[in-house]
XYZ file of C-alpha atoms in Angstrom:
701
model
C 1.266 41.884 -25.116
C -2.525 41.677 -24.927
C -4.791 38.832 -23.927
C -7.595 37.619 -26.125
C -10.696 35.963 -24.631
C -9.787 32.502 -25.895
C -6.514 32.705 -23.971
C -8.337 33.132 -20.679
C -11.477 30.991 -21.015
C -11.080 27.170 -20.967
C -10.635 25.624 -24.357
C -13.544 23.581 -25.715
C -11.369 20.538 -25.979
C -10.791 20.537 -22.223
C -14.467 19.764 -21.604
C -13.968 16.391 -23.277
C -11.116 15.301 -21.044
C -12.090 13.428 -17.916
C -9.022 14.619 -16.048
C -10.324 18.217 -15.770
C -13.747 17.058 -14.584
C -12.281 14.650 -11.990
C -9.984 17.327 -10.547
C -12.830 19.880 -10.574
C -15.059 17.368 -8.738
C -12.304 16.785 -6.128
C -12.150 20.546 -5.494
C -15.954 20.543 -5.088
C -15.992 17.700 -2.607
C -13.126 19.280 -0.628
C -15.262 22.385 -0.210
C -18.303 20.474 1.138
C -17.901 19.900 4.843
C -19.480 16.462 4.757
C -17.017 15.056 2.225
C -14.086 17.314 2.831
C -13.406 15.718 6.201
C -12.140 12.463 4.631
C -11.572 13.238 0.957
C -8.122 14.709 0.165
C -9.442 16.922 -2.704
C -6.587 19.347 -2.374
C -4.027 16.623 -2.983
C -5.894 15.768 -6.202
C -5.644 19.405 -7.298
C -1.932 19.367 -6.478
C -1.551 16.256 -8.588
C -3.277 18.108 -11.412
C -0.586 20.778 -11.156
C 2.038 18.056 -11.676
C 0.220 17.036 -14.832
C 0.275 20.651 -16.005
C 4.040 20.775 -15.517
C 4.429 17.613 -17.603
C 2.316 19.052 -20.413
C -0.607 16.714 -20.049
C -3.009 19.486 -19.010
C -3.386 23.223 -19.657
C -2.762 25.560 -16.734
C -5.589 28.027 -17.204
C -8.060 25.329 -18.277
C -7.411 23.408 -15.033
C -7.603 26.615 -12.955
C -11.073 27.293 -14.265
C -12.327 23.856 -13.394
C -10.866 24.093 -9.932
C -12.377 27.507 -9.332
C -15.837 26.384 -10.482
C -15.654 23.205 -8.450
C -14.536 25.005 -5.229
C -17.237 27.671 -5.653
C -19.991 25.086 -6.170
C -18.778 23.208 -3.096
C -18.943 26.420 -1.041
C -22.552 26.936 -2.235
C -23.471 23.401 -1.144
C -21.984 23.975 2.322
C -23.832 27.315 2.652
C -27.181 25.728 1.891
C -26.501 22.810 4.182
C -25.937 25.487 6.847
C -29.313 26.962 6.098
C -30.908 23.532 6.614
C -29.007 22.902 9.811
C -30.194 26.231 11.269
C -33.653 24.674 11.322
C -32.458 21.612 13.283
C -31.173 23.085 16.549
C -30.311 19.658 18.030
C -28.184 18.633 15.023
C -26.519 22.022 14.989
C -25.598 21.637 18.659
C -23.832 18.365 17.863
C -21.985 20.043 15.023
C -20.843 22.872 17.283
C -19.110 20.307 19.461
C -16.589 19.807 16.670
C -13.222 21.509 17.158
C -12.881 22.191 13.453
C -16.294 23.894 13.382
C -15.383 26.107 16.338
C -12.166 27.016 14.543
C -14.108 27.983 11.454
C -16.488 30.126 13.562
C -13.605 31.949 15.162
C -12.012 32.533 11.754
C -15.256 33.987 10.415
C -15.862 36.163 13.450
C -12.381 37.670 13.104
C -12.082 38.171 9.360
C -15.632 38.236 8.076
C -15.948 37.465 4.344
C -12.187 37.231 3.953
C -12.364 34.082 6.136
C -13.751 32.247 3.088
C -10.477 32.942 1.285
C -8.290 31.890 4.280
C -10.401 28.852 5.004
C -9.625 27.368 1.599
C -6.123 26.654 2.804
C -7.015 25.076 6.156
C -7.990 21.562 5.147
C -11.332 20.370 6.654
C -12.033 23.943 7.753
C -12.553 24.788 4.073
C -16.091 23.436 3.985
C -16.969 24.584 7.531
C -16.356 28.308 6.984
C -19.314 28.638 4.518
C -21.348 26.695 7.083
C -20.360 29.154 9.817
C -21.145 32.074 7.520
C -24.585 30.652 6.897
C -25.211 30.026 10.558
C -24.154 33.602 11.339
C -26.699 34.927 8.866
C -24.206 36.352 6.343
C -26.176 38.167 3.547
C -26.598 36.006 0.476
C -25.116 38.398 -2.061
C -22.040 39.080 0.105
C -21.416 35.358 0.529
C -21.710 34.701 -3.267
C -19.181 37.455 -3.917
C -16.620 36.233 -1.380
C -17.184 32.604 -2.325
C -16.274 33.371 -5.935
C -13.290 35.434 -4.905
C -11.972 32.698 -2.593
C -11.929 30.080 -5.378
C -9.441 31.973 -7.526
C -6.398 32.132 -5.142
C -7.107 28.542 -4.004
C -6.946 27.316 -7.604
C -3.939 29.347 -8.566
C -2.018 28.395 -5.379
C -2.560 24.658 -5.460
C -2.224 24.187 -9.236
C 0.966 26.292 -9.045
C 2.209 24.265 -6.091
C 1.681 21.039 -8.030
C 3.524 22.570 -10.967
C 6.544 23.345 -8.717
C 6.469 19.775 -7.303
C 6.397 18.377 -10.826
C 9.385 20.507 -11.790
C 11.351 19.361 -8.721
C 10.432 15.707 -9.465
C 11.589 16.094 -13.055
C 14.892 17.590 -11.965
C 15.559 14.649 -9.660
C 14.103 12.130 -12.035
C 17.462 10.611 -13.142
C 18.306 9.931 -9.473
C 14.883 8.438 -8.513
C 15.560 4.837 -9.342
C 14.189 1.701 -7.673
C 15.043 3.126 -4.309
C 12.674 6.016 -4.868
C 9.978 3.705 -6.233
C 10.251 1.506 -3.152
C 10.025 4.514 -0.841
C 6.933 5.881 -2.605
C 5.239 2.432 -2.450
C 5.971 2.191 1.307
C 4.697 5.685 1.996
C 1.548 5.015 -0.060
C 0.865 1.828 1.916
C 1.459 3.635 5.214
C -0.841 6.471 4.095
C -3.605 3.946 3.390
C -3.104 2.429 6.866
C -3.314 5.794 8.580
C -6.360 6.749 6.515
C -8.098 3.530 7.567
C -7.281 4.178 11.218
C -8.719 7.685 11.043
C -11.808 6.414 9.240
C -12.374 3.766 11.910
C -11.965 6.217 14.731
C -14.329 8.714 13.085
C -16.973 6.153 12.223
C -16.805 4.248 15.531
C -19.064 6.633 17.529
C -21.579 6.603 14.688
C -21.427 2.824 14.502
C -21.898 2.467 18.259
C -24.855 4.902 18.119
C -26.486 2.912 15.350
C -25.913 -0.399 17.091
C -27.293 1.059 20.347
C -30.432 2.192 18.522
C -30.872 -1.212 16.976
C -30.337 -2.884 20.286
C -32.929 -0.636 21.961
C -35.448 -1.294 19.185
C -34.957 -5.075 19.549
C -35.277 -4.859 23.354
C -38.499 -2.830 23.208
C -40.088 -5.141 20.674
C -43.271 -6.725 22.169
C -42.366 -10.238 21.025
C -38.876 -9.891 22.543
C -40.380 -8.655 25.792
C -42.640 -11.683 25.996
C -39.723 -14.064 25.245
C -37.682 -12.307 27.967
C -40.411 -12.900 30.542
C -40.605 -16.586 29.649
C -36.820 -17.151 29.591
C -35.445 -14.930 32.390
C -32.070 -16.726 32.842
C -31.175 -16.682 29.117
C -32.333 -13.068 28.878
C -30.208 -12.082 31.858
C -27.194 -13.856 30.373
C -27.615 -12.013 27.043
C -28.207 -8.739 28.778
C -25.016 -9.175 30.797
C -23.048 -9.632 27.562
C -23.883 -6.059 26.628
C -23.430 -4.482 30.039
C -21.155 -1.436 29.673
C -20.432 -1.119 33.365
C -18.398 -4.358 33.718
C -15.533 -5.885 31.838
C -17.356 -9.217 31.556
C -20.082 -7.406 29.661
C -19.727 -5.509 26.423
C -15.938 -5.231 26.637
C -15.454 -8.972 26.877
C -18.045 -9.523 24.125
C -16.272 -7.232 21.696
C -12.822 -8.710 22.550
C -14.168 -12.227 22.145
C -15.756 -11.429 18.763
C -12.540 -9.770 17.520
C -10.410 -12.764 18.761
C -12.763 -15.257 17.085
C -12.624 -13.336 13.800
C -8.815 -13.131 13.879
C -8.629 -16.829 14.774
C -10.786 -17.694 11.764
C -8.630 -15.606 9.496
C -5.507 -17.283 10.929
C -6.964 -20.737 10.376
C -7.716 -19.773 6.782
C -4.116 -18.590 6.241
C -2.804 -21.918 7.688
C -5.130 -23.802 5.371
C -3.816 -21.790 2.431
C -0.268 -22.701 3.403
C -1.016 -26.369 3.749
C -2.906 -26.566 0.405
C -0.361 -24.374 -1.484
C -2.981 -21.715 -2.187
C -1.982 -19.109 -4.795
C -1.035 -16.640 -2.082
C 1.755 -19.025 -1.097
C 2.778 -19.371 -4.708
C 3.224 -15.654 -4.738
C 5.882 -15.881 -1.984
C 8.817 -17.149 -4.058
C 8.107 -14.841 -7.013
C 7.732 -11.867 -4.711
C 11.000 -12.733 -3.012
C 12.791 -12.806 -6.357
C 11.219 -9.473 -7.276
C 12.142 -7.815 -3.951
C 15.723 -9.077 -4.322
C 15.991 -6.827 -7.402
C 15.047 -3.825 -5.210
C 17.871 -4.403 -2.725
C 20.173 -1.468 -2.084
C 22.880 -1.072 0.579
C 21.070 1.873 2.172
C 17.718 0.097 2.401
C 19.325 -3.119 3.620
C 21.015 -1.190 6.467
C 17.804 0.609 7.348
C 15.764 -2.629 7.272
C 18.351 -4.246 9.535
C 17.877 -1.566 12.174
C 14.075 -1.834 11.940
C 14.107 -5.620 12.174
C 16.315 -5.355 15.296
C 13.213 -4.216 17.175
C 12.182 -7.873 17.201
C 15.560 -9.191 18.386
C 15.296 -11.186 21.649
C 17.868 -8.929 23.370
C 15.892 -5.771 22.572
C 12.647 -7.415 23.604
C 14.158 -8.601 26.911
C 15.563 -5.126 27.727
C 12.266 -3.392 26.929
C 10.410 -6.007 28.926
C 12.534 -5.340 31.988
C 12.132 -1.571 31.614
C 8.357 -1.704 31.220
C 8.077 -4.359 34.011
C 9.900 -2.306 36.691
C 7.986 0.822 35.743
C 4.681 -0.943 36.029
C 5.664 -2.379 39.392
C 6.686 1.078 40.573
C 3.354 2.491 39.425
C 1.561 -0.465 41.088
C -0.205 -1.608 37.914
C -0.428 -5.425 38.236
C -3.282 -5.398 35.705
C -1.030 -4.084 32.935
C 1.887 -6.287 34.040
C -0.348 -9.346 33.827
C -1.600 -8.360 30.368
C 1.966 -7.746 29.108
C 3.030 -11.190 30.381
C 0.049 -12.918 28.784
C 0.597 -11.188 25.393
C 4.380 -11.775 25.306
C 4.492 -15.328 26.650
C 1.522 -16.484 24.583
C 2.988 -15.122 21.369
C 6.460 -16.545 21.948
C 5.178 -20.021 22.817
C 2.683 -20.093 19.980
C 5.148 -19.010 17.340
C 7.787 -21.486 18.571
C 5.291 -24.387 18.421
C 3.967 -23.367 14.989
C 7.536 -23.150 13.606
C 8.277 -26.658 14.794
C 4.985 -28.009 13.468
C 5.243 -26.573 9.911
C 9.058 -26.383 9.705
C 8.987 -24.272 6.530
C 12.504 -23.658 5.091
C 13.795 -20.141 4.806
C 14.417 -18.579 1.434
C 17.916 -18.973 0.012
C 17.840 -15.197 -0.784
C 17.654 -14.152 2.881
C 20.048 -11.399 3.978
C 20.775 -12.675 7.532
C 21.443 -16.217 8.593
C 18.435 -17.739 10.374
C 18.117 -21.300 11.674
C 14.485 -21.446 12.787
C 11.517 -22.201 10.600
C 10.016 -19.531 8.416
C 6.280 -19.943 9.101
C 5.072 -17.897 10.933
C 7.263 -14.816 11.479
C 8.236 -14.323 15.117
C 9.237 -10.698 14.502
C 5.817 -9.903 13.011
C 4.068 -11.607 15.922
C 6.080 -9.659 18.491
C 5.548 -6.396 16.620
C 1.812 -6.754 17.263
C 1.628 -8.636 20.609
C 4.463 -7.007 22.492
C 4.734 -3.530 20.966
C 0.977 -3.330 20.542
C 0.505 -3.946 24.239
C 3.187 -1.345 25.063
C 1.136 1.244 23.155
C -1.951 -0.015 25.060
C -0.062 0.637 28.286
C 0.823 4.170 27.201
C -2.804 4.790 26.456
C -3.967 3.293 29.754
C -1.625 5.445 31.835
C -2.779 8.450 29.793
C 0.553 9.248 28.134
C -0.923 8.876 24.633
C -4.355 9.453 23.203
C -6.170 6.577 21.610
C -5.615 7.695 17.932
C -1.910 8.229 18.532
C -1.509 4.889 20.319
C -3.387 2.972 17.647
C -1.541 4.721 14.834
C 1.825 4.123 16.494
C 1.116 0.426 17.065
C -0.020 -0.172 13.490
C 2.883 1.834 12.020
C 5.529 -0.022 14.026
C 4.042 -3.449 13.231
C 3.904 -2.449 9.519
C 7.534 -1.479 9.368
C 8.785 -4.499 11.307
C 6.868 -6.859 9.006
C 7.997 -4.928 5.950
C 11.648 -5.217 7.021
C 11.310 -9.018 7.317
C 9.871 -9.204 3.798
C 12.468 -6.820 2.340
C 15.349 -8.703 3.892
C 13.700 -11.916 2.611
C 14.014 -13.359 6.107
C 10.344 -14.357 5.702
C 7.872 -14.796 2.935
C 4.836 -12.551 2.755
C 2.521 -15.288 4.059
C 4.826 -15.784 7.032
C 4.534 -12.126 8.026
C 0.725 -12.035 7.533
C 0.344 -15.116 9.695
C 2.707 -13.727 12.334
C 0.608 -10.563 12.523
C -2.518 -12.601 13.064
C -0.945 -14.701 15.817
C 0.306 -11.556 17.523
C -3.156 -9.924 17.251
C -4.739 -12.924 18.966
C -2.367 -12.677 21.909
C -2.599 -8.859 22.002
C -6.361 -9.219 22.515
C -5.764 -11.939 25.116
C -3.410 -9.630 26.997
C -5.867 -6.696 26.863
C -8.613 -9.056 28.069
C -6.447 -10.265 31.004
C -5.521 -6.710 31.985
C -9.132 -5.484 31.832
C -10.350 -8.510 33.791
C -7.866 -7.781 36.612
C -8.724 -4.100 36.521
C -12.476 -4.817 36.716
C -12.305 -7.497 39.385
C -9.774 -5.789 41.676
C -9.160 -2.205 42.681
C -6.051 -0.678 41.285
C -3.744 0.373 44.140
C -2.954 4.066 44.387
C 0.356 5.089 42.880
C 3.018 5.980 45.476
C 4.434 9.450 45.456
C 7.456 10.212 43.278
C 10.872 10.736 44.756
C 12.877 8.685 47.151
C 15.646 6.089 46.470
C 13.218 3.393 45.234
C 11.728 5.658 42.616
C 15.125 6.928 41.494
C 16.487 3.342 41.255
C 13.497 2.199 39.180
C 13.727 5.133 36.780
C 17.477 4.702 36.536
C 17.183 0.952 35.735
C 14.465 1.624 33.104
C 16.662 4.353 31.520
C 19.628 2.018 31.361
C 17.524 -0.756 29.768
C 16.066 1.699 27.168
C 19.520 3.035 26.335
C 20.895 -0.519 25.970
C 17.943 -1.477 23.710
C 18.509 1.625 21.580
C 22.237 0.718 21.353
C 21.299 -2.800 20.179
C 19.088 -1.410 17.464
C 21.668 1.163 16.337
C 24.547 -1.349 16.195
C 22.521 -4.366 15.088
C 24.288 -6.882 12.894
C 24.487 -10.612 12.714
C 25.852 -13.348 10.484
C 24.854 -12.956 6.886
C 24.010 -15.597 4.344
C 26.543 -16.392 1.718
C 25.368 -14.925 -1.547
C 23.435 -17.408 -3.587
C 25.984 -18.919 -5.970
C 25.379 -18.466 -9.655
C 24.306 -21.743 -11.167
C 26.862 -23.302 -13.389
C 26.246 -23.185 -17.123
C 24.893 -26.267 -18.699
C 25.993 -27.239 -22.215
C 23.376 -28.545 -24.660
C 23.609 -29.729 -28.230
C 20.148 -28.928 -29.655
C 17.212 -26.758 -28.507
C 14.826 -29.574 -29.359
C 16.554 -31.736 -26.744
C 15.961 -29.155 -24.070
C 12.269 -28.862 -24.997
C 11.808 -32.661 -25.006
C 13.410 -32.903 -21.537
C 10.917 -30.464 -20.063
C 13.605 -28.025 -18.919
C 12.401 -25.274 -21.228
C 8.839 -24.258 -20.217
C 6.892 -22.767 -23.045
C 4.848 -20.217 -21.086
C 5.221 -17.192 -18.833
C 3.377 -16.437 -15.582
C 2.289 -13.492 -13.437
C 3.574 -12.913 -9.924
C 0.545 -14.897 -8.670
C 1.316 -17.844 -10.930
C -1.407 -17.140 -13.537
C -0.412 -18.409 -17.029
C 0.304 -15.541 -19.414
C 1.638 -15.190 -22.955
C 3.772 -18.010 -24.485
C 7.472 -18.085 -25.062
C 7.692 -17.545 -28.845
C 11.236 -16.255 -29.508
C 14.595 -17.973 -28.616
C 17.854 -16.109 -29.099
C 21.351 -17.676 -29.115
C 23.903 -14.953 -28.430
C 27.288 -14.420 -26.790
C 25.879 -12.285 -23.983
C 23.283 -9.604 -23.096
C 25.363 -6.928 -24.875
C 25.087 -8.848 -28.154
C 21.314 -9.173 -27.735
C 20.910 -5.465 -26.984
C 23.130 -4.508 -29.902
C 21.119 -6.633 -32.369
C 17.748 -5.310 -31.144
C 18.998 -1.683 -31.014
C 20.109 -2.037 -34.624
C 16.626 -3.376 -35.444
C 15.016 -0.241 -33.994
C 14.088 -1.721 -30.589
C 15.010 0.222 -27.393
C 15.772 -1.359 -24.024
C 13.040 -0.662 -21.477
C 14.117 1.265 -18.362
C 14.191 -0.429 -14.999
C 11.052 0.265 -12.918
C 11.672 3.295 -10.728
C 9.793 6.300 -9.400
C 11.064 8.575 -12.130
C 10.577 6.121 -15.042
C 7.115 5.035 -13.901
C 5.971 8.605 -13.339
C 7.234 9.588 -16.797
C 5.477 6.559 -18.340
C 2.212 7.301 -16.541
C 2.192 10.892 -17.746
C 3.005 9.767 -21.280
C 0.144 7.231 -21.213
C -2.239 9.808 -19.734
C -1.345 12.427 -22.353
C -1.174 9.890 -25.231
C 2.511 10.728 -25.810
C 5.586 8.704 -26.614
C 8.064 7.140 -24.182
C 10.598 4.984 -26.055
C 12.071 3.454 -22.873
C 9.052 3.069 -20.576
C 9.228 0.187 -18.048
C 7.484 -3.089 -18.885
C 5.410 -5.058 -16.377
C 7.551 -7.937 -15.022
C 6.592 -11.440 -16.126
C 7.996 -14.654 -14.607
C 9.559 -17.675 -16.310
C 10.901 -20.465 -14.133
C 9.846 -18.335 -11.116
C 12.193 -15.571 -12.145
C 11.344 -12.093 -13.416
C 12.513 -11.143 -16.871
C 16.101 -9.954 -17.109
C 15.599 -7.739 -20.133
C 12.806 -5.984 -21.974
C 12.766 -4.150 -25.272
C 10.123 -2.150 -27.066
C 9.557 -0.510 -30.422
C 7.264 2.444 -31.022
C 4.462 2.383 -33.596
C 3.937 5.133 -36.211
C 1.397 6.648 -33.785
C 4.346 7.511 -31.428
C 2.334 6.836 -28.274
C 3.000 4.762 -25.192
C -0.512 3.397 -25.407
C 0.549 1.253 -28.338
C 3.938 -0.453 -28.542
C 5.701 -3.658 -29.559
C 7.654 -5.261 -26.839
C 9.519 -8.468 -25.907
C 10.573 -9.757 -22.479
C 13.770 -11.863 -22.327
C 15.183 -14.231 -19.737
C 18.862 -15.224 -19.551
C 19.138 -18.995 -19.128
C 21.991 -21.226 -17.891
C 22.029 -23.134 -21.174
C 25.066 -22.641 -23.450
C 25.713 -24.485 -26.726
C 28.975 -25.970 -27.910
C 29.936 -22.694 -29.633
C 29.573 -20.756 -26.339
C 26.364 -19.054 -27.281
C 23.901 -18.481 -24.440
C 20.159 -19.220 -24.841
C 17.728 -16.357 -24.136
C 14.010 -17.113 -24.086
C 11.549 -14.375 -24.960
C 7.814 -13.586 -25.032
C 6.775 -11.007 -27.642
C 3.414 -9.273 -27.817
C 1.802 -6.059 -28.962
C 0.099 -3.511 -26.720
C -2.764 -2.126 -28.724
C -4.085 0.433 -26.211
C -5.455 1.267 -22.807
C -9.107 0.874 -21.772
C -10.032 3.637 -19.313
C -13.511 2.256 -18.852
C -12.496 -1.249 -17.686
C -9.336 -0.996 -15.594
C -8.870 2.785 -15.272
C -6.148 2.695 -17.912
C -3.705 0.946 -15.606
C -2.999 -2.053 -17.828
C -2.149 -2.320 -21.472
C -4.386 -4.496 -23.644
C -2.622 -6.830 -26.093
C -3.415 -7.868 -29.603
C -4.669 -11.466 -29.537
C -2.376 -12.576 -32.427
C 0.891 -12.998 -30.546
C 2.251 -15.121 -33.421
C 2.177 -12.076 -35.679
C 4.231 -10.161 -33.111
C 6.737 -13.005 -33.032
C 7.049 -12.889 -36.802
C 7.543 -9.109 -36.685
C 10.356 -9.356 -34.148
C 12.081 -12.039 -36.222
C 11.803 -9.959 -39.408
C 13.226 -6.851 -37.695
C 16.257 -8.724 -36.353
C 16.880 -10.604 -39.591
C 16.858 -7.296 -41.478
C 19.876 -6.135 -39.544
C 22.130 -8.890 -40.962
C 23.076 -9.995 -37.455
C 21.362 -13.390 -37.735
C 23.423 -16.410 -38.721
C 20.485 -18.830 -38.902
C 16.779 -19.031 -38.129
C 14.778 -22.189 -37.332
C 11.374 -22.866 -35.805
C 10.456 -25.423 -33.159
C 7.286 -26.446 -31.431
C 7.221 -25.607 -27.705
C 3.577 -26.523 -27.185
C 0.350 -27.455 -28.901
C -1.800 -24.621 -30.308
C -3.563 -23.000 -27.395
C -5.613 -20.087 -26.125
C -4.890 -17.915 -23.036
C -5.327 -14.553 -21.376
C -2.986 -11.643 -20.712
C -2.499 -9.966 -17.349
C -5.321 -7.597 -18.278
C -7.623 -10.508 -19.177
C -7.296 -10.118 -22.941
C -7.615 -13.344 -24.943
C -4.756 -14.484 -27.144
C -4.047 -17.499 -29.358
C -0.775 -19.170 -30.375
C 0.253 -21.925 -32.708
C 2.823 -23.067 -30.112
C 5.772 -22.373 -32.477
C 8.855 -20.482 -31.302
C 11.456 -18.936 -33.611
C 15.086 -19.744 -32.777
C 17.563 -17.070 -33.970
C 21.292 -17.568 -33.793
C 23.077 -14.206 -33.686
C 26.469 -13.683 -35.325
């Protein structure tokens, strides 16, 4: 079978799709050494391969864009190398980089073929062209190898993404809410690690810039004159930036950080006292997380949260204490005591002051107040200082210690939120309290270290050393056993509220027990309740809507959300795509149904969210409240196509739903009641809507 030219070259339509251009740009930036250090362009190309597998993009079209982008990026790196050859001093700084030295060794060993190999070595990708330029590689030879290197890179990574997409599709039916939760956690953790790496990479540059600014200020003639006329004040300020003593720059930076964290903590307390929207999110988020509970995750979260148990903390404290005494490090022992004692006392006092009740949905039984979270505070103050100790005794490098401390604190706080032992605001506040005392502990340790000489460590061996190591090992083993076997009294499941009999819907509305609007997770008013159904149970509701051509929306999960995202991206249909949760009476919707339009695309769909109430009429029919609206498209230029935009006439959608259900012959009677006055509002995407305040009441047979 032969190939025609139009089968190989990119189709003209592909030039009008932003996805190809974005992925090609990512490949370009990955190949430029300046941006390739921090931009994961290869991951974007892999994601493009997933879109190819799902049919949203064409394989060869995407390969062409990736090849061109990577080749152009190599060209940019080459010419940057030409410029750097003229600046010997800058080049010397660059050659101090381990990645650059690796690129040079690769080029010296393989020559032009190193450009091909370097494409698959992450940050080295953009440094190999730089090394080739610095080595004086002939221009024509570089262009040839640069073009050749782009082809296997594009084929390999687009193909890899295709395989990943195939595997994800195969496991799609099994990737439910558990998978979605895992992906969300990994994404959040990835962002944390990325921020840590960014901070560590930018810190030397920031210090250099601040040093230059400080030197310029110091050498200013006006400042010099002021210094001569105010010698004591000038000496005090100069001492604050002295790098040779703890009371200088170190104390200044720690003080500024502590002051900033203290201000943030005061702001969070003020939010709690004034019922700021972040606190209103707590109860809704707890209800939403409760829907993501699974036996496996509850067990795992229980083991993670055990790291904050007082028995585990006590055992680890004894182990670290005896080891520090044996190593003769009173500075670190003092800092650990300050961080731990300060956090425990502060959290205990704050709990007694605010006395916030725990959520009824909590997994374990707790008797102390909810605000702030003691586990979250200890995860930062105690474990953060343990990682500081490991860095100080040179067992861990600074990036590893910082990353480990942040990761552990993140997972402990997450476990408290997932178990609903604490609200989100409790954990955030606990982290801040812990951070304050962590800095206090570091300051105390550095003060002792600066003001007193650290005794020399005694030699290893001997009965004392063996006894200390043995005691520490026993404590660590006991702590690990506590974590592995952790369990405690559990809350009795929240009892289902008893059904309440009513005679007329109008009576419920008049009593104020039937709110006429929905809300977002943050408490923002959203679309109105405009459909009320009286049915035997959920099965009867689903049967009537299914007969009317409406399909039940799938539960949010990794597989269902990924399928919906690809359908929206490719402007294709997905008859059971998940619907964004809304809240009514602080509870997320129990059911959601949707109906496709003649366009057969997920970008446009009719849908209704339904809540199961506790109200039952004399005939035994349960009341379901619903909010119907019409998604009329996605706007890629406003919110990146992440949110559907609704048609403003929600009353028309109400009438459409009623007509569809009535056409099935499953409706015994239809009436209309007023839930509110005519009003205007906005959707979750900020789209305006208007309503006459009328709701249709349908009694199903």
